Short mmCIF file of C-alpha atoms in Angstrom, two decimals:
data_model
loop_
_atom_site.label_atom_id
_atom_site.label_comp_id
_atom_site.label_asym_id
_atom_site.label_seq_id
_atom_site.Cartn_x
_atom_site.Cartn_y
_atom_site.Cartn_z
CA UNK A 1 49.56 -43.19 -14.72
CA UNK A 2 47.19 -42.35 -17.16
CA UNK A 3 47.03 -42.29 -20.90
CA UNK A 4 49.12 -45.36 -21.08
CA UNK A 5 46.96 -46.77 -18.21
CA UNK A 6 45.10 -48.91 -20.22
CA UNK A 7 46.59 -51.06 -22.54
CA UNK A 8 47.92 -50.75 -26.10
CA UNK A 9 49.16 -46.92 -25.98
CA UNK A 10 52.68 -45.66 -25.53
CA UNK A 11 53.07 -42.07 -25.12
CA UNK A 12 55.86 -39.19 -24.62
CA UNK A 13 56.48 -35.28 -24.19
CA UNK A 14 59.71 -33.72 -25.01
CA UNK A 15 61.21 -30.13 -25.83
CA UNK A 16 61.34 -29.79 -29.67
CA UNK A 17 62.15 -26.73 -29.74
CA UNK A 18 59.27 -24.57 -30.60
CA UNK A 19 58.43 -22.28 -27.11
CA UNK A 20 61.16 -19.53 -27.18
CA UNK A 21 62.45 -21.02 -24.20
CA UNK A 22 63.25 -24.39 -23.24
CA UNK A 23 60.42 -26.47 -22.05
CA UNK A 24 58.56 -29.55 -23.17
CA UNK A 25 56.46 -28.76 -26.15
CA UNK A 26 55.78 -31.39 -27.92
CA UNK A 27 53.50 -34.92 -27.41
CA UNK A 28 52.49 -38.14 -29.06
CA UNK A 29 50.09 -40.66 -28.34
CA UNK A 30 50.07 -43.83 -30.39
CA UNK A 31 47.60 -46.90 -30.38
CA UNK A 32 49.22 -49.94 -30.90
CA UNK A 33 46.04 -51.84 -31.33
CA UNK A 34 44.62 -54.19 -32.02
CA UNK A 35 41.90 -51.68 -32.70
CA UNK A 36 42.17 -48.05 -34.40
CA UNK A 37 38.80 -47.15 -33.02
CA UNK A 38 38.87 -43.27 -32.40
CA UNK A 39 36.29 -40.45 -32.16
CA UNK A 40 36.47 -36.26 -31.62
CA UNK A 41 34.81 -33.30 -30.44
CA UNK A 42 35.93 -29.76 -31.75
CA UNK A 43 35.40 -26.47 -30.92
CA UNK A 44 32.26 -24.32 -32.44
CA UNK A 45 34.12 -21.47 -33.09
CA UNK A 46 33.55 -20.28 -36.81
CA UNK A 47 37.61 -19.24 -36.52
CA UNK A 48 39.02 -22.75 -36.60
CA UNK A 49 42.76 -23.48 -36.42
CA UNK A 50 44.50 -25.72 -39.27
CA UNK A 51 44.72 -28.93 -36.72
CA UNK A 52 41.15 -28.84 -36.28
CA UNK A 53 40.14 -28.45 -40.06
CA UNK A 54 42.36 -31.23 -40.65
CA UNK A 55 41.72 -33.37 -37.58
CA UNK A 56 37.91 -33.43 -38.18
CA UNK A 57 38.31 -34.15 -41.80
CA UNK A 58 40.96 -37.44 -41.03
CA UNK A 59 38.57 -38.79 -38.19
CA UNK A 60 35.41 -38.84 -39.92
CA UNK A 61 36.24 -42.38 -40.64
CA UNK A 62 36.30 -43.38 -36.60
CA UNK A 63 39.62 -44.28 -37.11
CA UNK A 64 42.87 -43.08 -35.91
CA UNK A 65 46.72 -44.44 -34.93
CA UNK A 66 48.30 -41.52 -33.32
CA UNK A 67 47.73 -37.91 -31.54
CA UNK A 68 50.49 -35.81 -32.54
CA UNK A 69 50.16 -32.14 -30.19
CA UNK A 70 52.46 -29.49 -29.77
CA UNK A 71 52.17 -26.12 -27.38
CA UNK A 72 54.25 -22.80 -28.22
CA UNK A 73 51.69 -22.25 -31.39
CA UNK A 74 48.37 -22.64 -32.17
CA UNK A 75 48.47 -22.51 -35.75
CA UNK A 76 45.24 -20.46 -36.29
CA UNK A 77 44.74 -18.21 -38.50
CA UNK A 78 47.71 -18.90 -40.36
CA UNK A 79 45.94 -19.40 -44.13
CA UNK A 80 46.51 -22.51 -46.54
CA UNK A 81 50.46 -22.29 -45.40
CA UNK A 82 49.50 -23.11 -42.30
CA UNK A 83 47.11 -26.30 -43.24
CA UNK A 84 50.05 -27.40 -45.78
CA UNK A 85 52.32 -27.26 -42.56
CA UNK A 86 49.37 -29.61 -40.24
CA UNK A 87 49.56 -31.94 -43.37
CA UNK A 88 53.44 -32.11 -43.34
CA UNK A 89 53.20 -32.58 -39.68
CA UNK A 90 50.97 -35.79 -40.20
CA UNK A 91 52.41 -37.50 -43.56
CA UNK A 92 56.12 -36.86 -41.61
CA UNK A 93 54.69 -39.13 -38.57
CA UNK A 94 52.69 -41.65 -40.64
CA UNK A 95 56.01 -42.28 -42.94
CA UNK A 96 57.64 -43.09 -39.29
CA UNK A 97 54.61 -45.04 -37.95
CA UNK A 98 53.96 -46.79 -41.46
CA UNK A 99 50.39 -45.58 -41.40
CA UNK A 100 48.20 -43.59 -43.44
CA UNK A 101 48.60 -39.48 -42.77
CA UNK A 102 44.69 -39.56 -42.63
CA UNK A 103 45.33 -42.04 -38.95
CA UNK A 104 47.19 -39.12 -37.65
CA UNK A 105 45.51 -36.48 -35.69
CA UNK A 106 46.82 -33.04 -35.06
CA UNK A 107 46.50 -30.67 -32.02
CA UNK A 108 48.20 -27.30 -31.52
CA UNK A 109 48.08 -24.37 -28.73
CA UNK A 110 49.32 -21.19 -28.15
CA UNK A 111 49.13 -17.73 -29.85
CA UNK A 112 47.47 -17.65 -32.78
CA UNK A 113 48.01 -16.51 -36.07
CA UNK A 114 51.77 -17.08 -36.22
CA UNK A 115 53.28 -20.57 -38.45
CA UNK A 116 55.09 -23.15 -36.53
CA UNK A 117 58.49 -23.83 -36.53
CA UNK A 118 58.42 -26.59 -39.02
CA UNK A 119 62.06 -27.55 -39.01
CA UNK A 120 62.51 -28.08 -35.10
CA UNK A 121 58.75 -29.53 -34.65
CA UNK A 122 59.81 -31.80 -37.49
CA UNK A 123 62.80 -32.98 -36.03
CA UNK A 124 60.72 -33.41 -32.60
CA UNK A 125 58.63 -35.62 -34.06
CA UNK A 126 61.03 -38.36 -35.08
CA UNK A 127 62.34 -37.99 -31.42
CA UNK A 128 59.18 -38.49 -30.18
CA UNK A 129 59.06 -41.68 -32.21
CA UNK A 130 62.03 -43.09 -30.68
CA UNK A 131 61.60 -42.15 -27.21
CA UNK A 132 57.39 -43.95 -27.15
CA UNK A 133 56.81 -45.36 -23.78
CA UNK A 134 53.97 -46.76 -21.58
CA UNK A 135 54.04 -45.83 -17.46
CA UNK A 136 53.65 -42.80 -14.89
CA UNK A 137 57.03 -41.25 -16.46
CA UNK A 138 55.99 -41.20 -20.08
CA UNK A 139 52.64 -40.16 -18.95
CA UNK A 140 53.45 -37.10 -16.96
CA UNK A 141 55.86 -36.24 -19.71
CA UNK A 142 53.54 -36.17 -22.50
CA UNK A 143 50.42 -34.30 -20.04
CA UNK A 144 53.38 -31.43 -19.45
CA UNK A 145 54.28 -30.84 -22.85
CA UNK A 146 50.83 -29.65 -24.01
CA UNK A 147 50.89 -27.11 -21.24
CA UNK A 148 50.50 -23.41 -21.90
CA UNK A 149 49.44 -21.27 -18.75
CA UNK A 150 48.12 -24.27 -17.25
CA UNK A 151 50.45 -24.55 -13.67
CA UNK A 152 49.84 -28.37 -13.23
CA UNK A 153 49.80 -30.75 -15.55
CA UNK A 154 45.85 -32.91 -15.94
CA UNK A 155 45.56 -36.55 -15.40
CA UNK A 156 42.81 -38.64 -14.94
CA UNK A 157 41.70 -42.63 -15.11
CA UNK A 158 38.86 -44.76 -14.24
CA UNK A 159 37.83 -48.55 -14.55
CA UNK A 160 34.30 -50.16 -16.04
CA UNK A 161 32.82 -52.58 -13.87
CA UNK A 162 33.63 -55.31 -16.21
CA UNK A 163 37.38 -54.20 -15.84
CA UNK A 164 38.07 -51.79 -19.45
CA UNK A 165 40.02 -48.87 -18.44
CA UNK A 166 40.03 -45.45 -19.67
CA UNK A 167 42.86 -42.78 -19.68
CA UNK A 168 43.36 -38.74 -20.07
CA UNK A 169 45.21 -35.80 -20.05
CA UNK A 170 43.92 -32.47 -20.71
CA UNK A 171 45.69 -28.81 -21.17
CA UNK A 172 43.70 -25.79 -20.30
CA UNK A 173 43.88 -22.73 -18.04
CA UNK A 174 41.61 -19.97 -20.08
CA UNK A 175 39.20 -18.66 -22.47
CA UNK A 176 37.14 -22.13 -21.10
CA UNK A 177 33.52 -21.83 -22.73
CA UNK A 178 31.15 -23.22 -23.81
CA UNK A 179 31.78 -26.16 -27.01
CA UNK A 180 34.56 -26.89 -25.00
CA UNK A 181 37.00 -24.66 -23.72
CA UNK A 182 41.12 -23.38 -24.84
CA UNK A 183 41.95 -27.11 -24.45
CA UNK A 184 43.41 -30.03 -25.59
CA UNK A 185 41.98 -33.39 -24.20
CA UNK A 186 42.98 -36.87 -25.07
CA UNK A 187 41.52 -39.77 -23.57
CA UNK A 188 42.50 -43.31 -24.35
CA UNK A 189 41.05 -46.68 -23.14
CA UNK A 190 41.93 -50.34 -24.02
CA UNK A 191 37.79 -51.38 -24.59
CA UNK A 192 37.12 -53.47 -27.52
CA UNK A 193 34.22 -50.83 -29.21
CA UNK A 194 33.20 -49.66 -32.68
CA UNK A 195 33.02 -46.07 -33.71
CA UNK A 196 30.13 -45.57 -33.61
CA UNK A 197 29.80 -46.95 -29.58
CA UNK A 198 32.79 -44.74 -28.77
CA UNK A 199 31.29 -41.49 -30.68
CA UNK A 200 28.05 -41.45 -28.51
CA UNK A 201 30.22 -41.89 -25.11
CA UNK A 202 32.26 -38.99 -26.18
CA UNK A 203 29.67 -37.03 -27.29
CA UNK A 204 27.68 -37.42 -23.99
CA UNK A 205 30.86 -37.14 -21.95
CA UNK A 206 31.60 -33.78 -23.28
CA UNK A 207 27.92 -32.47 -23.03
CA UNK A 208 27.87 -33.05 -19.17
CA UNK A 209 31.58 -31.94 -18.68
CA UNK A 210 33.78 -29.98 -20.94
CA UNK A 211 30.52 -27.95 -21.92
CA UNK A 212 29.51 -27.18 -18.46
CA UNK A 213 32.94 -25.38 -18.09
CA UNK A 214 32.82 -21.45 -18.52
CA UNK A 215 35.90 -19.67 -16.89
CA UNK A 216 35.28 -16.55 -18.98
CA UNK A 217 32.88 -16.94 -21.83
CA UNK A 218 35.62 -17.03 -24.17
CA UNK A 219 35.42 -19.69 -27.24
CA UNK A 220 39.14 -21.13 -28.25
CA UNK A 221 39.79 -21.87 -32.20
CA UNK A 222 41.48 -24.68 -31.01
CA UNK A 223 39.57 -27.06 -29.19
CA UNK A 224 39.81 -30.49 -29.05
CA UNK A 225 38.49 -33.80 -27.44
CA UNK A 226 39.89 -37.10 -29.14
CA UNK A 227 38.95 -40.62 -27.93
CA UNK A 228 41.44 -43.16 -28.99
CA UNK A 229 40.03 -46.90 -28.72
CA UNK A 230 42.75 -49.53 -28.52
CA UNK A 231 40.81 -52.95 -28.03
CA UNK A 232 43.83 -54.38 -26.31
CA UNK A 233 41.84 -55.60 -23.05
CA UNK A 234 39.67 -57.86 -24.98
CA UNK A 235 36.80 -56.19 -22.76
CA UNK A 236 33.60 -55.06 -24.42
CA UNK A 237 32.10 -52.65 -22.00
CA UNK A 238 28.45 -51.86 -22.24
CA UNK A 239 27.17 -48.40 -24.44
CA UNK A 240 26.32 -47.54 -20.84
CA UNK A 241 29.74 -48.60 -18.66
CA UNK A 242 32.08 -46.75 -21.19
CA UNK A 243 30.16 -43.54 -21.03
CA UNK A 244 30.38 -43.43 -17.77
CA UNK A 245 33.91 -44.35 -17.46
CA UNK A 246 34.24 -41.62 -20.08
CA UNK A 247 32.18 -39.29 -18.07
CA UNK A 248 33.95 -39.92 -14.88
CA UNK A 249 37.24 -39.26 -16.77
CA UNK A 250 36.03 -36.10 -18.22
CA UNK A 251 34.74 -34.74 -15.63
CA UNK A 252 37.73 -34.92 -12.97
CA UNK A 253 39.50 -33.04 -16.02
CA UNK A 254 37.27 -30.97 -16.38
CA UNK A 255 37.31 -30.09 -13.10
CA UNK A 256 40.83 -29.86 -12.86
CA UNK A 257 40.65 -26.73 -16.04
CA UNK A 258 38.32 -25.10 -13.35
CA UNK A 259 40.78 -25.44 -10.31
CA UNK A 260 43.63 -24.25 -12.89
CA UNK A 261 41.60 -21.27 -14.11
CA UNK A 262 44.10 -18.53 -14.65
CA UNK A 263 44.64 -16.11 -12.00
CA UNK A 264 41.55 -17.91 -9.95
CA UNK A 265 41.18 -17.50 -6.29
CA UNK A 266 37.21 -19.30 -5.64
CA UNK A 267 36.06 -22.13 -7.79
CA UNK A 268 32.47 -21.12 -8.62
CA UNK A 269 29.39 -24.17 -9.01
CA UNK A 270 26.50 -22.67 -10.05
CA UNK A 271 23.75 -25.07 -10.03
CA UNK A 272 20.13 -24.23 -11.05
CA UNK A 273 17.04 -26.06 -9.65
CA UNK A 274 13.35 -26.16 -10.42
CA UNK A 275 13.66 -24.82 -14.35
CA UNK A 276 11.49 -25.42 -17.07
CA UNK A 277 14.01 -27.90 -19.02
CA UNK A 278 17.24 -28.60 -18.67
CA UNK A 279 18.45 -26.00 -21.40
CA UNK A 280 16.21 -23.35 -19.42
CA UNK A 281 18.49 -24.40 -16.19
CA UNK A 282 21.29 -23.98 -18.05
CA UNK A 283 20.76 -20.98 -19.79
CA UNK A 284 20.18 -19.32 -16.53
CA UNK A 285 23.41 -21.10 -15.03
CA UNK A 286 25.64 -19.90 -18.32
CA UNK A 287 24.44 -16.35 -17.34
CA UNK A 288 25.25 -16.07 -14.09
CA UNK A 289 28.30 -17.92 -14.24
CA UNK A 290 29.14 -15.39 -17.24
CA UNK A 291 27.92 -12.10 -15.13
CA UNK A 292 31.29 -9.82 -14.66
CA UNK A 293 29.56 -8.63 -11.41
CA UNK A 294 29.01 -11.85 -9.97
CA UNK A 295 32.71 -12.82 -10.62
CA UNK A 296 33.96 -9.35 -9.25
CA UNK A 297 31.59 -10.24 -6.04
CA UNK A 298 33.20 -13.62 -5.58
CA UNK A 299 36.73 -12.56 -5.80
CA UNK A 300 35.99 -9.56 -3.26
CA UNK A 301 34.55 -12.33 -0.87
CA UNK A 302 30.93 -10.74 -1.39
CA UNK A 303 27.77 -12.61 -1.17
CA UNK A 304 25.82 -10.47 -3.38
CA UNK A 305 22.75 -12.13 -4.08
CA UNK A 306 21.23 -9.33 -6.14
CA UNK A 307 23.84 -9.53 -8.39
CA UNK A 308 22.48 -13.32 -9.24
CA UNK A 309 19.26 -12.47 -9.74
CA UNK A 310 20.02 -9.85 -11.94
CA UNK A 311 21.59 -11.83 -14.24
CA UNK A 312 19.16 -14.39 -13.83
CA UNK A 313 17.10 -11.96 -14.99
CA UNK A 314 18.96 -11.32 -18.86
CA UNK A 315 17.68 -14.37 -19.52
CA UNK A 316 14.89 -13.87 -21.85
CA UNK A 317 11.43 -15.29 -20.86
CA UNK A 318 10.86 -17.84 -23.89
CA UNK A 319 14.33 -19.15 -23.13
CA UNK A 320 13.86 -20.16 -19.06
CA UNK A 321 10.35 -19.12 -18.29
CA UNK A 322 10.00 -18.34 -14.12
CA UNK A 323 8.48 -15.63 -11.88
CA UNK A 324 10.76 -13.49 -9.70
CA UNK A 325 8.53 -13.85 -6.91
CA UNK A 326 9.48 -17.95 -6.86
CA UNK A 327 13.26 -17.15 -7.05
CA UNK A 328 15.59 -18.51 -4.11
CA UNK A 329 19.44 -18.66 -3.87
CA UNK A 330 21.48 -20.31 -1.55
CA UNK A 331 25.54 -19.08 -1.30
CA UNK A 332 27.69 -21.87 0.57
CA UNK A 333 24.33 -23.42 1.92
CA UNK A 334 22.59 -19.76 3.23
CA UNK A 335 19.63 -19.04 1.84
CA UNK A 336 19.98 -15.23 1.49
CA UNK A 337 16.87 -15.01 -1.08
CA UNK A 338 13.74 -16.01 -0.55
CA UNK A 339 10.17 -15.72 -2.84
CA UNK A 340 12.40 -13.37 -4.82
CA UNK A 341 13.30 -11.42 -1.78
CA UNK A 342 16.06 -10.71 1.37
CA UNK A 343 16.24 -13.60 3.72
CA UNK A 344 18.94 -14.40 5.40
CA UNK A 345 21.79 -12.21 6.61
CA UNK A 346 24.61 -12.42 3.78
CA UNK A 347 26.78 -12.27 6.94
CA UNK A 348 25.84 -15.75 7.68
CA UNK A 349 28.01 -16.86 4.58
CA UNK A 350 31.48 -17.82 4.58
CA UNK A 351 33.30 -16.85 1.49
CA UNK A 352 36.85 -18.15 2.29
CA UNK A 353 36.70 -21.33 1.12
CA UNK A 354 38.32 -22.00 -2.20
CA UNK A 355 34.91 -23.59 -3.67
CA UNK A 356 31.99 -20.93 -3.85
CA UNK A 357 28.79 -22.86 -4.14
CA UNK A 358 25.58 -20.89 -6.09
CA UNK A 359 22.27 -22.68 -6.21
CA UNK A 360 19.27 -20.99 -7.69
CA UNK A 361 15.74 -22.61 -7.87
CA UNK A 362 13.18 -20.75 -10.27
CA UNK A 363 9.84 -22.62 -9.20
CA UNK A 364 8.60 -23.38 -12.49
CA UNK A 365 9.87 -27.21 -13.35
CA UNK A 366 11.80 -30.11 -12.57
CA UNK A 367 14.99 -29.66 -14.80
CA UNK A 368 18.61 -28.90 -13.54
CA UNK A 369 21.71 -27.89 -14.62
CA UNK A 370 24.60 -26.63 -13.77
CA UNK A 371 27.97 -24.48 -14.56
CA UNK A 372 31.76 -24.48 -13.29
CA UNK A 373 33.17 -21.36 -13.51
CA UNK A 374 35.39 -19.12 -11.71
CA UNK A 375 35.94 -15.80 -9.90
CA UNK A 376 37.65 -12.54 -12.35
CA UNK A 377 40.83 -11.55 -10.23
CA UNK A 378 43.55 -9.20 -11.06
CA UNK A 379 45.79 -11.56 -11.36
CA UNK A 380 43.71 -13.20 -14.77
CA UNK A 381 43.96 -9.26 -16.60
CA UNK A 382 47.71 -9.38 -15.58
CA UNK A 383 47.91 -12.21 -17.28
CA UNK A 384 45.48 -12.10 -20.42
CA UNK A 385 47.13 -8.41 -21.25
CA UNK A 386 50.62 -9.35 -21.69
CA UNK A 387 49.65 -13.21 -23.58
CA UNK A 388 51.68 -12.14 -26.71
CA UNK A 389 54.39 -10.50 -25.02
#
């Protein structure tokens, strides 16, 4: 189980209708209560999709009753007709739910700038309506219809000490960057919290999670974390406990886009030690997780250490501050580089393994940080050239 793990949320995934071909595309997640408690994170992109200009706008409030999210479309780019068809999306399930269209959130994904549908996804969501259910069935249902290239469906759950629970699926496969990634993320938990509790756990959550994700430097219009709060356990966690049962949550999904990267054959952690500041590690991290060369190394099964410190390197002074002659890097636990030099034999390392593990330590601080990323095989160009085909 998972987003109907905790208590108060019922949940299903169905085929409406709107992929070309038959598949489950469509998902709703309500909160039954006794709270309405709900916070989001969106994407940064200036290019926002209709859900998200709407979804933003009707959580402001820290409230919400339902998640309504569809695949097969991201709605993006699609002008005021597009919005209008968001808003008929939501007043069409609050008139079923008898709630307010602002309690209804709205996610989308797929290719943008093509409408939705509107008379199938319509009709989908009044079967959605009558086919809510909590358990492992109506959970596993409702994490594969928001599936686009993904090729597993994203679960997660974890427990507070004092015994709240917290729930989540998440879509994503691509295009993960920064400000989140191409993904849709619900998480749900039956704690008895305000908004304002449940806005700095998400916010936190995301910051050491879905932001440390970058598969290919690519920003989604579409991005979305929502945190539905449902009260139902009675439990008030700690600030403290439900971030990190937040946290935890997030980042096994998180991890999860990573292992689900499109086309991926090495899992890539690049961790930077001994920075400046935090930002300064991860500025440095960002870059070489970013380099083209370093993901081109990775997939060929090539410890190429030079290629790391050259892209440590674009990393302007002011931003990480360091000297090349304090530079190390250790690939899978071989230190190849040394005082900004050869040390090891790159022979030494073992590139097989499915996780690739990249630490660098500049010699000027105390900070860390550190990425998830991926290697660039043929297999994601195969599949990122023929998206809208």
């Amino acid at each position: 189980m998972s987003i109907t793990r905790p208590h108060g949320f019922r949940a299903i995934g169905l085929d409406a209708g709107i992929k070309p071909a038959a598949a489950p595309d469509l998902a709703l997640i309500v909160n039954d209560g006794p709270r309405d408690t709900a916070a989001a994170v969106f994407t940064a992109n200036r290019v926002q999709a209709a859900p998200v200009l709407w979804s933003r706008e009707a959580v402001a409030d820290g409230r919400a009753r339902a998640v309504v999210l569809n695949s097969g479309g991201a709605n993006a780019c699609t002008g005021p007709d597009g919005f209008a068809d968001t808003h008929r999306t939501a007043e069409h399930l609050a008139g079923l739910l008898d709630v307010s269209a602002q309690d209804v959130l709205v996610c989308s994904t797929g290719l943008i700038g093509e409408r939705l549908p509107m008379d199938p996804l319509l009709a989908g969501v009044t079967e959605t309506t009558q086919q809510l259910a909590a358990g492992a069935a109506a959970d596993a249902a409702t994490a594969r219809a928001i599936m686009t290239t993904d090729s597993v469906a994203k679960t997660a759950e974890a427990t507070t000490p004092s015994g709240a629970t917290v729930g989540g699926i998440a879509k994503g496969a691509g295009m993960l960057a920064p400000q989140l990634a191409t993904m849709l993320v619900v998480l749900t938990t039956d704690a008895d919290v305000d908004a304002a509790t449940a806005r700095a756990a998400l916010a936190e959550a995301a910051r050491t999670t879905f932001d440390r994700v970058d598969s290919d430097a690519c920003m989604s219009t579409n991005d979305t974390v929502i945190l539905l709060a449902s009260g139902a356990s009675g439990i008030a966690p700690s600030p403290e406990e439900l971030t990190e049962a937040v946290r935890t949550v997030s980042a096994d999904l998180a991890r999860q886009l990573v292992a689900d990267a499109e086309g991926a054959s090495h899992d890539v952690h690049v961790v930077v030690r001994s920075a400046s500041t935090e930002d300064a590690a991860l500025a440095v991290a960002r870059e070489i997780a970013r380099s083209n060369l370093v993901k081109a190394a990775i997939f060929g099964n090539d410890p190429n250490w030079g290629r790391i410190v050259a892209a440590a390197g674009c990393v302007p002074e002011s931003v990480a501050p360091f000297a090349v002659d304090d530079l190390s890097v250790h690939i899978n636990g071989v230190q190849v580089c040394r005082a900004g030099g050869a040390h090891r034999d790159r022979s030494e390392v073992d590139m097989t393994l499915r996780e690739t593990l990249i630490e660098v330590d500049l010699g000027a601080g105390s900070a860390s940080g550190d990425i998830w990323t991926n290697d660039l095989t043929h297999e994601y160009v195969e599949e990122n050239s023929a998206y809208s085909s």
